[in-house]
Coordinates of C-alpha atoms and ligand atoms in Angstrom, one line a residue:
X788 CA 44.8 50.5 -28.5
X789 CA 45.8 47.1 -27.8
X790 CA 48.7 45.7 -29.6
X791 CA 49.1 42.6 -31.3
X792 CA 51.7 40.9 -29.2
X793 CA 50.4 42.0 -26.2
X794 CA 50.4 39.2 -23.4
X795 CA 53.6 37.5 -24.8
X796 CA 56.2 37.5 -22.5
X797 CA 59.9 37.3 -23.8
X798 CA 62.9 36.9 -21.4
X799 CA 65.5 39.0 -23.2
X800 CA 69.1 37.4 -22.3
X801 CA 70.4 39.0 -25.5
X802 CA 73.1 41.7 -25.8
X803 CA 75.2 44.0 -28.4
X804 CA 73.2 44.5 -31.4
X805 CA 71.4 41.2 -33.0
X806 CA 69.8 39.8 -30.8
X807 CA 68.3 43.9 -29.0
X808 CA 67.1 44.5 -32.4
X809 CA 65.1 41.3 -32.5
X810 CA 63.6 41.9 -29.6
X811 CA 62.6 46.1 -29.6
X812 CA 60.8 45.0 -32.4
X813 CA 58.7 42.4 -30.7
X814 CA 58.8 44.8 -28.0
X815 CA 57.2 47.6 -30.1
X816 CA 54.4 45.7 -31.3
X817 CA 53.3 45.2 -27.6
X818 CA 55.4 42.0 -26.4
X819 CA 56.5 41.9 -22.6
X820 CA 60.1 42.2 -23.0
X821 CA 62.1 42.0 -19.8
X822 CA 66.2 42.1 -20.6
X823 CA 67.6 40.1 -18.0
X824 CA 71.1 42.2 -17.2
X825 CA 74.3 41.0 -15.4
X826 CA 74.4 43.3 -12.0
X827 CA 76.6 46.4 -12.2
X828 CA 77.3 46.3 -15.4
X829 CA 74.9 44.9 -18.0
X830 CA 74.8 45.3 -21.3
X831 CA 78.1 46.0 -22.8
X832 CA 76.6 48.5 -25.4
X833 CA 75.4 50.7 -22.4
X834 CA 78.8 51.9 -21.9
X835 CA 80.1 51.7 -25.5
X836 CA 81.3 54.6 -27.4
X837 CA 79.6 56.6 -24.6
X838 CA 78.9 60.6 -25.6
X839 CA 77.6 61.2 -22.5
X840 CA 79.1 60.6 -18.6
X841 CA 77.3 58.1 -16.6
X842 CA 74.9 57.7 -19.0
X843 CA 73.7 55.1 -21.0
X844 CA 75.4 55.3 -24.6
X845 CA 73.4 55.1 -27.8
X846 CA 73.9 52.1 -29.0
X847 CA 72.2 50.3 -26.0
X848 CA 69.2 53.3 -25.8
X849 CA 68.7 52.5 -29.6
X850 CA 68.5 49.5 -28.9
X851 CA 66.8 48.8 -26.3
X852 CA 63.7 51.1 -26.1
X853 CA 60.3 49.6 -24.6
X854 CA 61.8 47.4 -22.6
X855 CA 61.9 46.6 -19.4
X856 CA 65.3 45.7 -17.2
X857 CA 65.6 43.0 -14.8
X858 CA 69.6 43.3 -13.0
X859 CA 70.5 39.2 -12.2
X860 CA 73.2 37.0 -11.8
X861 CA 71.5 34.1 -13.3
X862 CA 75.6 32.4 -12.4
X863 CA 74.2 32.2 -8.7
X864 CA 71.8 29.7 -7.5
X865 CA 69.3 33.0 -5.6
X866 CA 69.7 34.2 -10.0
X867 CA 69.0 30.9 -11.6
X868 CA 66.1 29.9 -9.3
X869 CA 64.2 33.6 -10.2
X870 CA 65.1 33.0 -14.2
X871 CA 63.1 29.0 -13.9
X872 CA 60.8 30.9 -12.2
X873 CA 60.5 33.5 -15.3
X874 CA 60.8 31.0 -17.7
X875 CA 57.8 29.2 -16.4
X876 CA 56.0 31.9 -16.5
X877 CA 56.8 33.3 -20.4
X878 CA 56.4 32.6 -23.5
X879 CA 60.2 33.3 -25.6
X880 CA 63.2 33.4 -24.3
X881 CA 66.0 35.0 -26.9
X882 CA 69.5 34.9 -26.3
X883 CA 72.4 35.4 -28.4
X884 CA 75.4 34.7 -26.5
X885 CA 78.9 32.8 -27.6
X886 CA 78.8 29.1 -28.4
X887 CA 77.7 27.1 -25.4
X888 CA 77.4 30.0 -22.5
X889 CA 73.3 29.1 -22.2
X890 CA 74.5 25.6 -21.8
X891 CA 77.1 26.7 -19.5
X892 CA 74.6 28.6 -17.3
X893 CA 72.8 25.1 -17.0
X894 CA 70.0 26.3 -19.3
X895 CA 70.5 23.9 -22.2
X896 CA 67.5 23.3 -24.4
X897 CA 66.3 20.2 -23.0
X898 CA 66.5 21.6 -19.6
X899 CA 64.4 25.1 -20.9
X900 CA 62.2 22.4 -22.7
X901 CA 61.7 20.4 -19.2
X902 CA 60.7 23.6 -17.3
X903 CA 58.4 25.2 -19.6
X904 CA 57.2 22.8 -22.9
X905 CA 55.8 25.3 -24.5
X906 CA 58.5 28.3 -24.6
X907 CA 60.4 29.5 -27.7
X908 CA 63.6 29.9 -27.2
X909 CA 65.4 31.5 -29.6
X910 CA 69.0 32.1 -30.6
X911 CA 71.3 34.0 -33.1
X912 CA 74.7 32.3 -33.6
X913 CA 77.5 33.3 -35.6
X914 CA 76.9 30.1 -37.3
X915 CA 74.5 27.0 -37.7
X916 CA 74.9 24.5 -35.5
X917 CA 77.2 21.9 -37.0
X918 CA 78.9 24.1 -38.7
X919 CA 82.4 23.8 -38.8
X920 CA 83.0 26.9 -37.8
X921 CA 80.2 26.8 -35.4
X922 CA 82.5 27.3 -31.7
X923 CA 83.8 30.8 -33.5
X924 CA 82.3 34.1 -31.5
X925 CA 80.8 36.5 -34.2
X926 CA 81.0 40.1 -34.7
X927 CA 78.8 42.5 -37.5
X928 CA 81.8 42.2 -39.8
X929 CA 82.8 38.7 -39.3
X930 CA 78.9 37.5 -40.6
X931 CA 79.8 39.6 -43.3
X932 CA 82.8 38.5 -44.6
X933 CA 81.3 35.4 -43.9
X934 CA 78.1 35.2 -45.4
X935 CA 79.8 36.6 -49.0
X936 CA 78.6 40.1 -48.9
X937 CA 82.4 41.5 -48.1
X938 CA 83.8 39.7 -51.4
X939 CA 81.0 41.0 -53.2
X940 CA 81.2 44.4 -52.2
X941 CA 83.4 47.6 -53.1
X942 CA 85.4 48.3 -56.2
X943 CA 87.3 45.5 -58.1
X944 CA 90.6 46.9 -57.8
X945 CA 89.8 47.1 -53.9
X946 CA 89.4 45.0 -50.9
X947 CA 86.5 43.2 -50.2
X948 CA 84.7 46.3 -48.4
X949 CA 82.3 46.0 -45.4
X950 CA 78.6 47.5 -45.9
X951 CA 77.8 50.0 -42.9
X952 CA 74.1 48.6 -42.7
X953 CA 73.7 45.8 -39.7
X954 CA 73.7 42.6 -42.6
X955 CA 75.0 40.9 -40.1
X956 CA 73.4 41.6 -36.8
X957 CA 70.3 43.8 -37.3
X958 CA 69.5 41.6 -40.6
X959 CA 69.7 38.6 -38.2
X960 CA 67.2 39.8 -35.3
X961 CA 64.6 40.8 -38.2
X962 CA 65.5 37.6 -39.4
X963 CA 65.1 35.9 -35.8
X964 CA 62.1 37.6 -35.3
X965 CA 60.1 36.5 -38.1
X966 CA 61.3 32.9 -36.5
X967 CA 59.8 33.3 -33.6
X968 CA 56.6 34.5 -34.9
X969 CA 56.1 31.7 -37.3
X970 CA 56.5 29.4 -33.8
X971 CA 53.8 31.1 -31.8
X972 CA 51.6 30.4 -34.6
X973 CA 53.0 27.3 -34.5
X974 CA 52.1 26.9 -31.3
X975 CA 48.8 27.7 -31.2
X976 CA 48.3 24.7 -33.6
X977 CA 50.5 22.5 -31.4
X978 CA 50.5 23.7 -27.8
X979 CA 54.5 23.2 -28.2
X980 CA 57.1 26.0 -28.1
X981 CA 60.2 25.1 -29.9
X982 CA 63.8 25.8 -30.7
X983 CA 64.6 28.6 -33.0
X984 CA 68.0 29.0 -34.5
X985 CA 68.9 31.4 -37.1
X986 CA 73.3 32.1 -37.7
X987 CA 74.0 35.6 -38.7
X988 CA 76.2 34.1 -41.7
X989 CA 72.9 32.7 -43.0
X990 CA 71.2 35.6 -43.0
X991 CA 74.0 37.9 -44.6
X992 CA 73.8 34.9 -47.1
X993 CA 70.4 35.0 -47.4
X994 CA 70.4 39.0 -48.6
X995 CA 73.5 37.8 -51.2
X996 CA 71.1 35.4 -52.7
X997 CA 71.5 37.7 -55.9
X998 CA 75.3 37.2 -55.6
X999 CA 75.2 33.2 -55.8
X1000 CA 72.7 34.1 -58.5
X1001 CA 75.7 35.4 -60.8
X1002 CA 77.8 32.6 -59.0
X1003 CA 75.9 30.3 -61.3
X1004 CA 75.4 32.7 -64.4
X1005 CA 79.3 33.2 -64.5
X1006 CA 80.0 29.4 -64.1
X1007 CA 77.0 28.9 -67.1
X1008 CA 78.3 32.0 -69.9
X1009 CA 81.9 33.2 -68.2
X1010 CA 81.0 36.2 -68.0
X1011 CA 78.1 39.0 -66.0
X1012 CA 76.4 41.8 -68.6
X1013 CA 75.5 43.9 -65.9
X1014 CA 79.2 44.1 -64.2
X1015 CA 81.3 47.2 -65.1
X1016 CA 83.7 44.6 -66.3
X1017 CA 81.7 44.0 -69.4
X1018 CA 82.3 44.3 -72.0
X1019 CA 86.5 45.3 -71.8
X1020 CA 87.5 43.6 -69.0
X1021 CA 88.6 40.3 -67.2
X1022 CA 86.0 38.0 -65.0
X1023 CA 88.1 35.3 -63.0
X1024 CA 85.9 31.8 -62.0
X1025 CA 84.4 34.0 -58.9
X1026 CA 81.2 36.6 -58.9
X1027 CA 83.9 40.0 -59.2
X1028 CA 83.4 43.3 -57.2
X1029 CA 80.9 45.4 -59.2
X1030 CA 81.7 48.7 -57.2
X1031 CA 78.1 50.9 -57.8
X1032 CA 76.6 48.7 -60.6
X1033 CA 72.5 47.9 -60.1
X1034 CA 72.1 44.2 -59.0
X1035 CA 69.3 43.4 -61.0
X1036 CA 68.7 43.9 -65.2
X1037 CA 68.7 47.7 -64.7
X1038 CA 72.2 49.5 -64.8
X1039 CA 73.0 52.0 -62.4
X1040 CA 75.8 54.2 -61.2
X1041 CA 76.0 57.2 -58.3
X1042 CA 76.6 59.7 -60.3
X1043 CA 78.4 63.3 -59.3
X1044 CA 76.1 66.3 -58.7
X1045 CA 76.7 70.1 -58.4
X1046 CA 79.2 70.7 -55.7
X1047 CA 80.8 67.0 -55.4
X1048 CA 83.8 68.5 -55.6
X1049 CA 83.4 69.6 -52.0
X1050 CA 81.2 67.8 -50.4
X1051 CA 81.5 63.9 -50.4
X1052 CA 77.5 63.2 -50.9
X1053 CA 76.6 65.4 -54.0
X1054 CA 75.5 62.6 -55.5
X1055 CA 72.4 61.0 -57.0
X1056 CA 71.9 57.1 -57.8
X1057 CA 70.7 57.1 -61.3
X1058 CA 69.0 53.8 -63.2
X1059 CA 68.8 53.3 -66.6
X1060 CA 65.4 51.1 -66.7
X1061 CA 64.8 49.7 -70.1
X1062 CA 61.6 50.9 -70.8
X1063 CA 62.4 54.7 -69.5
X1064 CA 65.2 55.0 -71.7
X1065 CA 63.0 57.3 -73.7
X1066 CA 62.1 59.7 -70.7
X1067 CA 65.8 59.9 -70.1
X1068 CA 66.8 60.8 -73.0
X1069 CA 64.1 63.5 -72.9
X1070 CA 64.8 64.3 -69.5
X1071 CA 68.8 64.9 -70.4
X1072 CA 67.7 66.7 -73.5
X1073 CA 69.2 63.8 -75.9
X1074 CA 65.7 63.3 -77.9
X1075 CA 68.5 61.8 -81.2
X1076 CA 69.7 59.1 -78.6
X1077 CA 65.7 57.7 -78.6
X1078 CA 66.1 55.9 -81.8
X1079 CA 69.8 55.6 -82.3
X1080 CA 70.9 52.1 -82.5
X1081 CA 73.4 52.3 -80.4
X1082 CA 71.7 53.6 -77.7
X1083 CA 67.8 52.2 -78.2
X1084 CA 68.2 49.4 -76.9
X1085 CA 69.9 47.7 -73.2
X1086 CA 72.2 45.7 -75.1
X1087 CA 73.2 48.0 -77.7
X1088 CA 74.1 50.5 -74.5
X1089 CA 75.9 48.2 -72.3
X1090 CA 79.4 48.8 -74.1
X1091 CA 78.9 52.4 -73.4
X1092 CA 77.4 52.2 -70.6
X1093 CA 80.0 54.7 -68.4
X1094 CA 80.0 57.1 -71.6
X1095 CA 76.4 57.7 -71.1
X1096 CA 76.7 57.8 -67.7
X1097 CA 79.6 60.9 -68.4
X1098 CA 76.8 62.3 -69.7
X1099 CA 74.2 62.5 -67.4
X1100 CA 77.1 63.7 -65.4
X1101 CA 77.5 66.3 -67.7
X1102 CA 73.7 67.1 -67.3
X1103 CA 73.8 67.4 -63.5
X1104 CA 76.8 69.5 -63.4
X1105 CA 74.8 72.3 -62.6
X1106 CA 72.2 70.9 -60.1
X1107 CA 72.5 69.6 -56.6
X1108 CA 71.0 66.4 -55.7
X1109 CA 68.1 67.2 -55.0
X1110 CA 67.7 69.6 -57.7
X1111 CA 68.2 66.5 -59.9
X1112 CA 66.1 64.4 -58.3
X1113 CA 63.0 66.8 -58.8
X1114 CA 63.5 66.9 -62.6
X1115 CA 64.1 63.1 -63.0
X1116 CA 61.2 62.4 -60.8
X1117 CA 58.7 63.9 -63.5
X1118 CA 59.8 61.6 -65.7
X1119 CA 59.0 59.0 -64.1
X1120 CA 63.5 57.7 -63.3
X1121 CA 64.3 55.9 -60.6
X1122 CA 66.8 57.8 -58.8
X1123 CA 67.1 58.9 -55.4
X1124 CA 70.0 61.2 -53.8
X1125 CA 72.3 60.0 -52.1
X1126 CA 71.3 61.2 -48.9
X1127 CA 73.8 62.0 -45.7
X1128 CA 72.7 60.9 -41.6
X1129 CA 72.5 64.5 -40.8
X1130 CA 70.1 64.9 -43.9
X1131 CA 68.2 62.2 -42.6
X1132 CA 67.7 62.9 -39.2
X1133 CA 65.9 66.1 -40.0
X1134 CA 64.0 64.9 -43.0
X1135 CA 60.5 66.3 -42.1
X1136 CA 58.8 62.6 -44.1
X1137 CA 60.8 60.5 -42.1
X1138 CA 59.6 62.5 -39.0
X1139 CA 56.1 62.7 -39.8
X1140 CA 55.9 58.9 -40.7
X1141 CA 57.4 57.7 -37.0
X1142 CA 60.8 56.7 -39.1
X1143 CA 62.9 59.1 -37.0
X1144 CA 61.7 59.4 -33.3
X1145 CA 62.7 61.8 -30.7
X1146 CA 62.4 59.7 -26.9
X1147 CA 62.6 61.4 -24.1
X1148 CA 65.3 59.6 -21.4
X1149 CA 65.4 60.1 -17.9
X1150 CA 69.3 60.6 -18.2
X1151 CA 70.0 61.5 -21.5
X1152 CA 67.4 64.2 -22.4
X1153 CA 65.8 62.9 -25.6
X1154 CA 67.4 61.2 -28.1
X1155 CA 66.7 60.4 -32.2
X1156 CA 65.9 56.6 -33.0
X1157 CA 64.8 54.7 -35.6
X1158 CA 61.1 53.8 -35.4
X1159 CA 59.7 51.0 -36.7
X1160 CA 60.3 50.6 -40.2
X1161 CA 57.2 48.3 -40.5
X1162 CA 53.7 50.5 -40.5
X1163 CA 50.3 49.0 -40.0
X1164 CA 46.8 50.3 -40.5
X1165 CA 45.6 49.6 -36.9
X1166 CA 48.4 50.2 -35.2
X1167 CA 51.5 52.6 -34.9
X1168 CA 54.2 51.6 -32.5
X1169 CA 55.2 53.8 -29.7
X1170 CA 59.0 54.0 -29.3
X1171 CA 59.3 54.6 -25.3
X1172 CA 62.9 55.0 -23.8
X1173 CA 65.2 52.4 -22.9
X1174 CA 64.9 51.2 -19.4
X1175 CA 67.7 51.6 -17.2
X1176 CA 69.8 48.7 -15.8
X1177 CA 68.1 47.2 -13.0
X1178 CA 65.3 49.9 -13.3
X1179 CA 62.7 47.2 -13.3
X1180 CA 64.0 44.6 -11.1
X1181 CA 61.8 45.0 -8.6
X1182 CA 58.8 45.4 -10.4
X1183 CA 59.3 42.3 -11.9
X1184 CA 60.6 40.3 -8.7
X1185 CA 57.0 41.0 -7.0
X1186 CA 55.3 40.1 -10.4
X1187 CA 56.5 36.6 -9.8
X1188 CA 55.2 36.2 -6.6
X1189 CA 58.3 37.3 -4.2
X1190 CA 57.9 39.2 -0.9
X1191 CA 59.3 42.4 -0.2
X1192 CA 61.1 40.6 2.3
X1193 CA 62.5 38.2 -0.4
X1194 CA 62.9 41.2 -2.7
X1195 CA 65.2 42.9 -0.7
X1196 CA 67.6 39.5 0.5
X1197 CA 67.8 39.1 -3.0
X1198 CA 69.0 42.5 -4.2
X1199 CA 70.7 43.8 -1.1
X1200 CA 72.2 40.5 0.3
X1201 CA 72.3 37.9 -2.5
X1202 CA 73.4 41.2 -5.0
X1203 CA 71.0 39.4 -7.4
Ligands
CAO2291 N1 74.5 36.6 -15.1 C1 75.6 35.9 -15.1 N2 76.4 35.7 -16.2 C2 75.9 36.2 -17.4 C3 74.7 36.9 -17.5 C4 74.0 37.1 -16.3 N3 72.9 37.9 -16.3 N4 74.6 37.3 -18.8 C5 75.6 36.8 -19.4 N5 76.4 36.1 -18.6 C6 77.6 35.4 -19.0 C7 77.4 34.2 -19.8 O1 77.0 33.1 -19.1 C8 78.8 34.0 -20.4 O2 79.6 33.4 -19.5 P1 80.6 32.2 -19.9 O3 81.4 32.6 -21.1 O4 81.5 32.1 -18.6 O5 79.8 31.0 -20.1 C9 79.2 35.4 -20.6 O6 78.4 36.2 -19.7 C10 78.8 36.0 -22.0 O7 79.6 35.4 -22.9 P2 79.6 35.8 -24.4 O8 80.4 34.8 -25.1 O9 78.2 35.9 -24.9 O10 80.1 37.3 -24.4 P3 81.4 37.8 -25.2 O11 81.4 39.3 -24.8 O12 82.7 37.1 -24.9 O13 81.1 37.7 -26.7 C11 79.8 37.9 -28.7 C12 80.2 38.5 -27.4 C13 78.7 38.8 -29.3 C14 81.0 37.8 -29.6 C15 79.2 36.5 -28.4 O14 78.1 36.7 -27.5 C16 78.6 35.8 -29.7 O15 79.4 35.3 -30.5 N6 77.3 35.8 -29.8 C17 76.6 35.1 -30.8 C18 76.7 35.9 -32.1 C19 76.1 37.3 -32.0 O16 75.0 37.5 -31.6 N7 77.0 38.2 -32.3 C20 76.4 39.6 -32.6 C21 76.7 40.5 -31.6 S1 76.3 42.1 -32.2 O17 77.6 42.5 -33.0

């Protein structure tokens, strides 16, 4: 089956996490991706938080899958003159280094421009250019605690709390990604690649868009219905911490299930939706709540909001999670349990659907990935391993033209 991306070629000069997961995706729906890796060492995330000796760790193989790895020192002049070579020859190039190291290298835009008009070249930053705080190096947290999702998340008597989902660097590949699509289309308009620039504190904000929503609410009325500090307590001039509550016009809370008392994720997220307030109170077996006025309608609850969440947690005493969840489910309740990585890894639908993938590596043994998240009719990706460093160095040397003589003063004398 041939894959949509197939014949784009994408020089991958990205490392850690947000730029990798920008290009595996474009990688998994058939683009040529070759990761262009400093010699002996590469990638920093192939060695990071390593559970195996001498093999790559994790975070780079979950990264990095069906890819292919070019080892150069694009410092040297042998190194630069093989990457303008490359770069005439693709179509993307995606790099995510600190401020200024591209320029550095002596691959500014203009000059990438100059050598090939009509590649993409496309970066993730900690922030926009022009920023003033665009020289800073950026890190998953950093983007989040810049972007406004830190001081919006956690309890109110807390810290602001860091989310452990990728807001900040996975969120900014997908983000990059759906860049550097919209260019090639471009480009097949135009015949012009261009520059594509996306900061990861942009795209953290982008995901908070709800947050600057209540931003404005709070500055409008003073205060947020939906926060658990409605009715009784204190909102300050800033959108507060509202610790579990839904985001949107349905309330929610994570509510304790059988066995919480032991085990930390006995819980289910359970949300009141306006119009299912009657199948709740059937499903809890409070049919007098249906037409009490202090419980028919959302605005009549709201004041009570955690009291009737005491009760459902009075309901589920006796079930587990999922117990729970298969009783609210015939009623139609959006709910879900809260559901653990181990729990996850072995769920049979997120096996079946290419979710959860098992790869086979040549030094690992096989591993579990995440698939792709995105399914199509006519296709399904095909997570293959991640390459190893160098592994493809030669394949890709001949591929643009060089000898085996030049092959071999490049890797064995130049240590290209
Ligand atoms: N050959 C020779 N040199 C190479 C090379 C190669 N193949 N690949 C990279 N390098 C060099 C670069 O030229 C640069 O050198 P200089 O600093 O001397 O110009 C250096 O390696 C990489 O620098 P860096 O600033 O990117 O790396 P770092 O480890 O100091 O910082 C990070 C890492 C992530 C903080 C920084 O890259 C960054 O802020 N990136 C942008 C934001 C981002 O993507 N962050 C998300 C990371 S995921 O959590």
């Amino acid at each position: 089956m041939t894959k949509p991306l197939e014949g784009i070629k994408i020089i991958d000069f990205t490392h850690v996490q947000a730029g990798p997961a920008c290009t595996q995706l474009l990688a998994w729906f058939g683009a040529d991706v070759i990761k262009v890796e400093r010699p002996g060492s590469g990638d920093v995330t192939r060695n990071q938080l390593r559970d195996i000796p001498d093999a790559d760790a994790l975070y780079f193989t979950m990264l990095n899958s069906n890819k292919k790895s070019l080892t150069l020192d694009t410092k040297k002049p042998e190194g630069k003159e093989v990457l303008e070579k490359l770069i005439r020859e693709s179509d993307v190039l995606v790099e995510n280094f600190g401020p200024g190291a591209l320029d550095r290298m002596g691959f500014s835009w203009e000059r990438l421009n100059e050598l090939n008009p009509k590649m993409i070249v496309a970066s993730v930053k900690g922030f926009s250019d022009g920023h003033h705080y665009d020289d800073l190096k950026v890190y998953e947290n950093v983007a989040q605690c810049a972007g406004g999702a830190a001081s919006t998340t956690g309890f109110w008597d807390g810290p602001p709390t860091i989310s452990a989902a990728a807001l900040g660097d996975s969120n900014t590949g997908m983000h990059l990604a759906i860049g550097i699509l919209t260019a090639l289309i471009g480009r097949d308009k135009t015949g012009k690649g261009q520059k594509v620039a996306v900061s990861m504190q942009d795209s953290v904000l982008n995901l908070c868009r709800v947050k600057l929503r209540d931003q404005q609410r709070l500055e409008r009325v003073g205060y947020l219905e939906e926060y658990p500090q409605y009715p009784h307590g204190e909102f300050s001039d800033v959108v507060p911490r509202g610790g579990n509550a839904g985001g949107g016009g349905q309330p929610g809370w994570v509510l304790k299930c059988k066995g919480w008392e032991t085990d930390p994720n006995a819980y289910i997220y359970f949300t009141i939706q306006g119009h299912a307030w009657e199948p709740i109170c059937k499903a809890l077996g409070k049919p007098e709540w249906i037409n009490d006025p202090a419980y028919k309608t959302a605005e009549a609850r709201q004041p009570h909001i955690f009291e009737i969440f005491g009760t459902i947690e009075a309901w589920l005493a006796d079930k587990t999670k999922f117990e729970a969840v298969d009783i609210l489910r015939k009623f139609d309740i959006p709910c879900a349990p809260v559901l653990t990585m181990k729990e996850l890894a072995n769920d049979p639908s997120l096996r079946a659907s290419g979710t959860i993938v098992e790869v086979p590596h040549k030094k690992r043994g096989s591993y579990l990935t995440v698939g792709s998240p995105i399914k199509f009719s006519d296709m399904k990706p095909e997570v293959t391993a991640s390459p190893l460093l160098g592994e493809h160095t030669d394949e890709v040397l001949a591929g643009l033209g060089y000898s085996r003589q030049d092959i071999f003063n490049l890797r064995e004398i130049k240590a290209v």
